[in-house]
mmCIF file of C-alpha atoms in Angstrom:
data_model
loop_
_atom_site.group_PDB
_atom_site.id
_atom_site.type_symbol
_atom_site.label_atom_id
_atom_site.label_comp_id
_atom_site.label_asym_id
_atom_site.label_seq_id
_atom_site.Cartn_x
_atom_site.Cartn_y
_atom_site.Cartn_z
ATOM 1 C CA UNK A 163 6.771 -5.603 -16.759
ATOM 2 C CA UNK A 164 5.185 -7.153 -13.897
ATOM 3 C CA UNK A 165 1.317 -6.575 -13.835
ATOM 4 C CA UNK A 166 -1.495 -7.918 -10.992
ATOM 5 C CA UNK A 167 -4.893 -8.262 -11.321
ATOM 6 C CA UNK A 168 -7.542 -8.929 -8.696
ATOM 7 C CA UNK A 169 -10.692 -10.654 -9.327
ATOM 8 C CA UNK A 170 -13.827 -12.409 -6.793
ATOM 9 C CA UNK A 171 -17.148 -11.681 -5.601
ATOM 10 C CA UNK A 172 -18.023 -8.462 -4.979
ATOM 11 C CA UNK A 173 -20.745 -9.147 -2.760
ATOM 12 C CA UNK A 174 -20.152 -11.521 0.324
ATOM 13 C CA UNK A 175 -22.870 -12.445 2.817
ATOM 14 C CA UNK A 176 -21.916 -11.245 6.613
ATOM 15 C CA UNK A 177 -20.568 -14.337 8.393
ATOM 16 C CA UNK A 178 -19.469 -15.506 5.535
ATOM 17 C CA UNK A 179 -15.774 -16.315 3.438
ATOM 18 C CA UNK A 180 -14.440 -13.778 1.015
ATOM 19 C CA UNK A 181 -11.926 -15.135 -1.611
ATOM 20 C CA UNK A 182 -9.983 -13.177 -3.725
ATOM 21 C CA UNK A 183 -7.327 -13.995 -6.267
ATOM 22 C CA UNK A 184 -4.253 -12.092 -7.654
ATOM 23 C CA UNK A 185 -3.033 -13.022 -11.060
ATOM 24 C CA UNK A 186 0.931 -12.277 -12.005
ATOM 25 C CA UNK A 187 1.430 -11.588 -15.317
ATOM 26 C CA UNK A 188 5.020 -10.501 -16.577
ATOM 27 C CA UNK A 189 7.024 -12.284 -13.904
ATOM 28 C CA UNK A 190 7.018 -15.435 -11.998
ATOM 29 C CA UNK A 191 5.352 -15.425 -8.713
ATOM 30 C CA UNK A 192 8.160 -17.417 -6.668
ATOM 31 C CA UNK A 193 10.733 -14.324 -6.980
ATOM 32 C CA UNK A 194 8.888 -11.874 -4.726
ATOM 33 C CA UNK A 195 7.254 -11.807 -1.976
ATOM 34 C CA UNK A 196 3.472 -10.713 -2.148
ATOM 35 C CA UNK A 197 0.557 -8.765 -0.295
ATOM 36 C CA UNK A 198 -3.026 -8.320 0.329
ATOM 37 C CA UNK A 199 -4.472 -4.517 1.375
ATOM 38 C CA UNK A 200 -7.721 -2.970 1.999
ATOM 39 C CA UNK A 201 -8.891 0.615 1.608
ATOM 40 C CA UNK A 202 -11.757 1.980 3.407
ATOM 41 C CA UNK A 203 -13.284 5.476 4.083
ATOM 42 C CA UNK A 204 -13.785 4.544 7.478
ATOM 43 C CA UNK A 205 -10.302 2.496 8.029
ATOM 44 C CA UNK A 206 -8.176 4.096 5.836
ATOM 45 C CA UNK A 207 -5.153 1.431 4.149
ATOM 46 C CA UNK A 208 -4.941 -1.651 6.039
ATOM 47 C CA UNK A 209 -2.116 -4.337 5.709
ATOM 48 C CA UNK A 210 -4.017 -7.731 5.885
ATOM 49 C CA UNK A 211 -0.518 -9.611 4.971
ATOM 50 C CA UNK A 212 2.296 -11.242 3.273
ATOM 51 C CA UNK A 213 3.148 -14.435 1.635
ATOM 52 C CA UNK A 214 6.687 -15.791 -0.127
ATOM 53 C CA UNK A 215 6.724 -18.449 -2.359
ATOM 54 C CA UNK A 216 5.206 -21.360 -0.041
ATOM 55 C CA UNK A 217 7.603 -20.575 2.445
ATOM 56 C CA UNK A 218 6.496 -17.994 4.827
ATOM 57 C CA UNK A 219 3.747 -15.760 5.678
ATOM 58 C CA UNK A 220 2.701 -12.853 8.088
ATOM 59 C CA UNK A 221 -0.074 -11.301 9.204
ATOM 60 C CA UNK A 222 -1.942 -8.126 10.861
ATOM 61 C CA UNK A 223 -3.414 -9.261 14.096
ATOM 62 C CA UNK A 224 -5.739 -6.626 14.147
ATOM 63 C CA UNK A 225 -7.839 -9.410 11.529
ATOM 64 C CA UNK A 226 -7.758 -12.135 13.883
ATOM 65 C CA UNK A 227 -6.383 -15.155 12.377
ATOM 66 C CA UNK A 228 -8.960 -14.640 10.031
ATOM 67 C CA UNK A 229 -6.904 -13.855 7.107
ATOM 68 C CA UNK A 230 -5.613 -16.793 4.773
ATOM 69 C CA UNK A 231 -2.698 -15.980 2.380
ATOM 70 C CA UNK A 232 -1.604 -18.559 -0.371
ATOM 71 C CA UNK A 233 0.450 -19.328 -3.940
ATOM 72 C CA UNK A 234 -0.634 -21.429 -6.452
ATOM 73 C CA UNK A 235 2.340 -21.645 -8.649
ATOM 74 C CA UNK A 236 1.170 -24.082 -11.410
ATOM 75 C CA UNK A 237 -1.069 -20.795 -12.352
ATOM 76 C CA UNK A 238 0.829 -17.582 -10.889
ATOM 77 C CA UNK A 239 -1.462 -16.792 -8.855
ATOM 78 C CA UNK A 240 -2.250 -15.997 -5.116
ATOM 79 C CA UNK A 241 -5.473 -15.769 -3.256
ATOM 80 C CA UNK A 242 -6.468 -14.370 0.045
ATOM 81 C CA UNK A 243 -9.224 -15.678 2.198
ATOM 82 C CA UNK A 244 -10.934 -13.559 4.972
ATOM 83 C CA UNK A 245 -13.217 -15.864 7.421
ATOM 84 C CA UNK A 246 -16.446 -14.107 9.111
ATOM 85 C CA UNK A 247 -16.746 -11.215 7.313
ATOM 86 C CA UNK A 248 -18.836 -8.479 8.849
ATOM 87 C CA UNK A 249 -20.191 -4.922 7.514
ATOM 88 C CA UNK A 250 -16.569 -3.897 8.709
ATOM 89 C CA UNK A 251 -14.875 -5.777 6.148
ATOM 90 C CA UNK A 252 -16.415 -3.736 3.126
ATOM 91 C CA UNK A 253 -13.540 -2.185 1.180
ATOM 92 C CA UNK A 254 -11.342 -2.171 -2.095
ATOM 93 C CA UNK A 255 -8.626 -4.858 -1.970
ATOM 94 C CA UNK A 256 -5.020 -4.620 -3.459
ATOM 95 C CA UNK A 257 -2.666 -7.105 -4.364
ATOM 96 C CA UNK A 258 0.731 -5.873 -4.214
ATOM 97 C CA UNK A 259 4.133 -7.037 -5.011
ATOM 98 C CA UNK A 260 6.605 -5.996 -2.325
ATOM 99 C CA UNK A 261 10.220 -4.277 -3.789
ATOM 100 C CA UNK A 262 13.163 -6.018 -2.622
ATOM 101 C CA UNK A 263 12.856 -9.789 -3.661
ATOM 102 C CA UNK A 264 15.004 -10.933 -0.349
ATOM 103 C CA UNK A 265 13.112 -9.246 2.136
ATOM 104 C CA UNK A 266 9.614 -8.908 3.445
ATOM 105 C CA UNK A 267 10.792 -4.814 4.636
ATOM 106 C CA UNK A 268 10.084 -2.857 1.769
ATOM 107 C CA UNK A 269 7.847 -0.762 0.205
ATOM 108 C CA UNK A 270 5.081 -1.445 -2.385
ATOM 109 C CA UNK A 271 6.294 -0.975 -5.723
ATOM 110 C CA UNK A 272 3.474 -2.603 -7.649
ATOM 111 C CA UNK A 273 -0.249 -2.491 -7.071
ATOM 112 C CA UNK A 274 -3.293 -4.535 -8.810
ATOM 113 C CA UNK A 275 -6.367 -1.793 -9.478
ATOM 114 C CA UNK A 276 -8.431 -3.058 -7.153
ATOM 115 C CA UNK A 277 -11.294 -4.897 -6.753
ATOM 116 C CA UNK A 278 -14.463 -3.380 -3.940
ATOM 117 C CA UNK A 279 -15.998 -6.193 -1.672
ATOM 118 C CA UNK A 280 -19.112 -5.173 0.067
ATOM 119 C CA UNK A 281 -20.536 -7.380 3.010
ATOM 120 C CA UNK A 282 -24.169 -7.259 3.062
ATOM 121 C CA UNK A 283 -27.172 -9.581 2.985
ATOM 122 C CA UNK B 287 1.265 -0.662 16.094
ATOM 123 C CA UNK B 288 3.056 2.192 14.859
ATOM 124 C CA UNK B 289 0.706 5.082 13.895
ATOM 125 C CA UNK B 290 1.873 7.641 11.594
ATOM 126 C CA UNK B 291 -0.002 10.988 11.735
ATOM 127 C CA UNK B 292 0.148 12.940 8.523
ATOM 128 C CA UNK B 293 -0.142 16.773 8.094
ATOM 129 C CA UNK B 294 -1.724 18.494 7.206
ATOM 130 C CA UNK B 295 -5.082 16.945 6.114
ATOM 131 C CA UNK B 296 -5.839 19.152 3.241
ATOM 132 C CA UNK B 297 -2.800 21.468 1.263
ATOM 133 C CA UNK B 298 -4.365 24.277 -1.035
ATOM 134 C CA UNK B 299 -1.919 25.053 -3.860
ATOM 135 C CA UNK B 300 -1.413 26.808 -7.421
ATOM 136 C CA UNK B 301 0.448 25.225 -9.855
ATOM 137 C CA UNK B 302 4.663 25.712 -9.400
ATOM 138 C CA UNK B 303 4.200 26.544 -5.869
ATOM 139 C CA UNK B 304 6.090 23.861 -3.498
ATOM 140 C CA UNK B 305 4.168 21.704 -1.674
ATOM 141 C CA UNK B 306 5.601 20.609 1.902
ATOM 142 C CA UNK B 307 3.442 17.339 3.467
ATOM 143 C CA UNK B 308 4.936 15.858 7.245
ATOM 144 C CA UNK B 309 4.443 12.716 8.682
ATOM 145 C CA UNK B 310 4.916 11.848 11.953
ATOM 146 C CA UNK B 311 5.499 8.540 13.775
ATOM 147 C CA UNK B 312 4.405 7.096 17.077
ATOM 148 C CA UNK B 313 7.659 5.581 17.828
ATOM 149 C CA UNK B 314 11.008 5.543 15.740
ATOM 150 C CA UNK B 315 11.048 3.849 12.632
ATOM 151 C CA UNK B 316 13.821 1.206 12.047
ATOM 152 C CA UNK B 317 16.823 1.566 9.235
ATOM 153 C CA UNK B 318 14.272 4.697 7.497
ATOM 154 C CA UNK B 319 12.108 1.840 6.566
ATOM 155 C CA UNK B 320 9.377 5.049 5.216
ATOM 156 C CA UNK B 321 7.781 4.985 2.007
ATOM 157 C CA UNK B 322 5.270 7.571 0.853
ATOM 158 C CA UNK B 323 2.580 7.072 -2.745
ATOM 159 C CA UNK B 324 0.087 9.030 -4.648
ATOM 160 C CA UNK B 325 -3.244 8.202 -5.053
ATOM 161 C CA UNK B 326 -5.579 9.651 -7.769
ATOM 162 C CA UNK B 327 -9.525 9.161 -7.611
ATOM 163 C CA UNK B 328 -10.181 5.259 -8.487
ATOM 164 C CA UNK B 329 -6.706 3.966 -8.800
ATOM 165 C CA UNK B 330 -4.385 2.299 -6.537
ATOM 166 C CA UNK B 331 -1.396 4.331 -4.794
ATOM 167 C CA UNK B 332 1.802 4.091 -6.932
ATOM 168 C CA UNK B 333 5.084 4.310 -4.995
ATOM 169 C CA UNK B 334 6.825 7.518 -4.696
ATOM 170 C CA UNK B 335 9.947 7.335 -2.234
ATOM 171 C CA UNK B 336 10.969 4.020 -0.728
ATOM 172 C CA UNK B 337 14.111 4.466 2.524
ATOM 173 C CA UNK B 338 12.558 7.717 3.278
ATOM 174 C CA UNK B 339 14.379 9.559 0.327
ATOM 175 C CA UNK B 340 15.147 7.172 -2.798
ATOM 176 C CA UNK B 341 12.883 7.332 -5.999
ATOM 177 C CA UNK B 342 12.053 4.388 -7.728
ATOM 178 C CA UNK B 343 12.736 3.996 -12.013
ATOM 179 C CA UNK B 344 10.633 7.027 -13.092
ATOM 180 C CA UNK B 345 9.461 9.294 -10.574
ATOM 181 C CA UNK B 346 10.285 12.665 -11.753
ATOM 182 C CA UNK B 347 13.050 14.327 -9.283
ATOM 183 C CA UNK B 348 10.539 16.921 -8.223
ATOM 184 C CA UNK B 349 9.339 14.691 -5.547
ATOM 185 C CA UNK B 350 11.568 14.394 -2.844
ATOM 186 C CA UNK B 351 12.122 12.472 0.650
ATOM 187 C CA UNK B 352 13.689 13.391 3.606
ATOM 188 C CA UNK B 353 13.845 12.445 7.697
ATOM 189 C CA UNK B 354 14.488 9.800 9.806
ATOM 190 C CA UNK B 355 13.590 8.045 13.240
ATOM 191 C CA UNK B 356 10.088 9.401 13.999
ATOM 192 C CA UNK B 357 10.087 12.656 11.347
ATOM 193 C CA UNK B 358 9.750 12.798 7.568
ATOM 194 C CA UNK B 359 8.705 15.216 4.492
ATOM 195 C CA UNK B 360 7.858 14.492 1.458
ATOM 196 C CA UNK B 361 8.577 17.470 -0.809
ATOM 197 C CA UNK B 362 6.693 18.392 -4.060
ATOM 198 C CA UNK B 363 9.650 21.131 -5.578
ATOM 199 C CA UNK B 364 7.023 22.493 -8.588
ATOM 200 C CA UNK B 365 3.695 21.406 -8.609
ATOM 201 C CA UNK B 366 2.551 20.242 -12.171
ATOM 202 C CA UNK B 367 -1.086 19.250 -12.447
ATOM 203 C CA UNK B 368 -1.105 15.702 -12.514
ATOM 204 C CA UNK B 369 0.391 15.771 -8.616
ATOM 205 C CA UNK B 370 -2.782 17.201 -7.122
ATOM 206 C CA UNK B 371 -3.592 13.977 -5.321
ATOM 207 C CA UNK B 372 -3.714 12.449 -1.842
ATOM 208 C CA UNK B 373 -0.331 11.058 -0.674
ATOM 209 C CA UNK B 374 0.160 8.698 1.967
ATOM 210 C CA UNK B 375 3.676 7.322 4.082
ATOM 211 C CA UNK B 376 3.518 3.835 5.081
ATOM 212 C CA UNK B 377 6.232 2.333 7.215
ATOM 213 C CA UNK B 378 7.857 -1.407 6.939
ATOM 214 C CA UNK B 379 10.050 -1.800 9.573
ATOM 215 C CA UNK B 380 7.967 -3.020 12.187
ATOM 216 C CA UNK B 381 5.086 -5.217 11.761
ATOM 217 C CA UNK B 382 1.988 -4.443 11.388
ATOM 218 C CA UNK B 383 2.652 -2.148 8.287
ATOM 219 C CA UNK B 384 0.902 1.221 9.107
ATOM 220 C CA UNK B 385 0.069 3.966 7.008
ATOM 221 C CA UNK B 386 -0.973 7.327 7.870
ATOM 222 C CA UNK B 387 -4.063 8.538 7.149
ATOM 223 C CA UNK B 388 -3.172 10.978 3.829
ATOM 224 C CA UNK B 389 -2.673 14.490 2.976
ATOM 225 C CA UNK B 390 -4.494 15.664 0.132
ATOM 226 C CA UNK B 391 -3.045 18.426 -2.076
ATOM 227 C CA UNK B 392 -5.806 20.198 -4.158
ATOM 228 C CA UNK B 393 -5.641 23.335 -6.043
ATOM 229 C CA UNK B 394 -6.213 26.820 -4.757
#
């Protein structure tokens, strides 16, 4: 069955880029469409996007246009970039594959474990 | 944004009681687009209910889903010891994707 894994710093330097990556395993990336979340005390769970295939993407505007989402197919894989990080931007972050395979509107069926970022020089 | 309130914050329950967790939305959400996980201490959520009341491939039938435009329950029939947890709705209908800010259900 279809399994994620997150992996990247843990520790990124306020102003600076945090870049994480989400491996597929059990499935091919290009059949689903795919999503980055964050879990805070303070925020609570946070969409930061979506991304299908190379085709589309969507974000939450609450970030700013500060949220990159992309697919490498030649290595399953997709990766999310985060611009200007502040103290604010501490949290666990989830990969997640979204249900239904022909639309973005559906729930999260399958979750990485997680991986905490903390902002802080 | 829609922001769904969840109630209430904490549940205190035994074992086999039912367990009865609300949450509320801040405008209608479209076609039941309502989903609802568990989260245990250190993991990631896992999806219980997607379209307000459907179970996905091995959720055991005691957890159930019910409601529709701007109210919905997730029901916990028996409570077995591996569902004392926090449990969160999330809607996908409208974007941003939202989710409420948990209920969790500890033991008495």
């Amino acid at each position: 069955q279809v399994q994620l894994q997150e992996s990247g710093p843990g520790l990124v330097k306020p102003s600076e880029t945090l870049s994480l990556t989400c491996t597929v395993s059990g499935g091919s990336i290009s059949n689903s469409y795919w999503s980055w979340i964050r879990q805070s005390p303070g925020q609570g769970l946070e969409w930061i996007g979506y991304i299908y295939y190379t085709v589309s993407t969507k974000y939450n505007p609450s970030l700013k246009s500060r949220a990159t989402i992309a697919v490498d197919t030649s290595k399953n894989q997709f990766s999310l970039r985060l611009t200007s990080v502040t103290a604010a931007d501490t949290a666990v972050y989830y990969c997640a594959r979204i249900r239904w395979v022909q639309s973005p509107n559906d729930a999260f069926d399958i979750w990485g474990q997680g991986t905490m970022v903390t902002v802080s020089s | 944004d829609i922001v769904l309130t969840q109630s209430p914050g904490t549940l205190s329950l035994s074992p086999g009681e039912r367990a009865t967790l609300s949450c509320r939305a801040s405008q209608s959400v479209s076609t039941t687009s309502l989903a609802w996980y568990q989260q245990k201490p250190g993991q990631a959520p896992r999806l219980l209910i997607y379209g307000a009341s459907n179970r996905p491939t091995g959720i055991p039938d005691r957890f159930g889903g019910s409601g529709s435009g701007t109210d919905f329950t997730l029901t916990i029939s028996r409570l077995e010891p591996e569902d004392f947890a926090v449990y969160f709705c999330q809607q996908y209908g409208n974007s941003p994707r939202t989710f409420g800010q948990g209920t969790k259900v500890e033991i008495k």
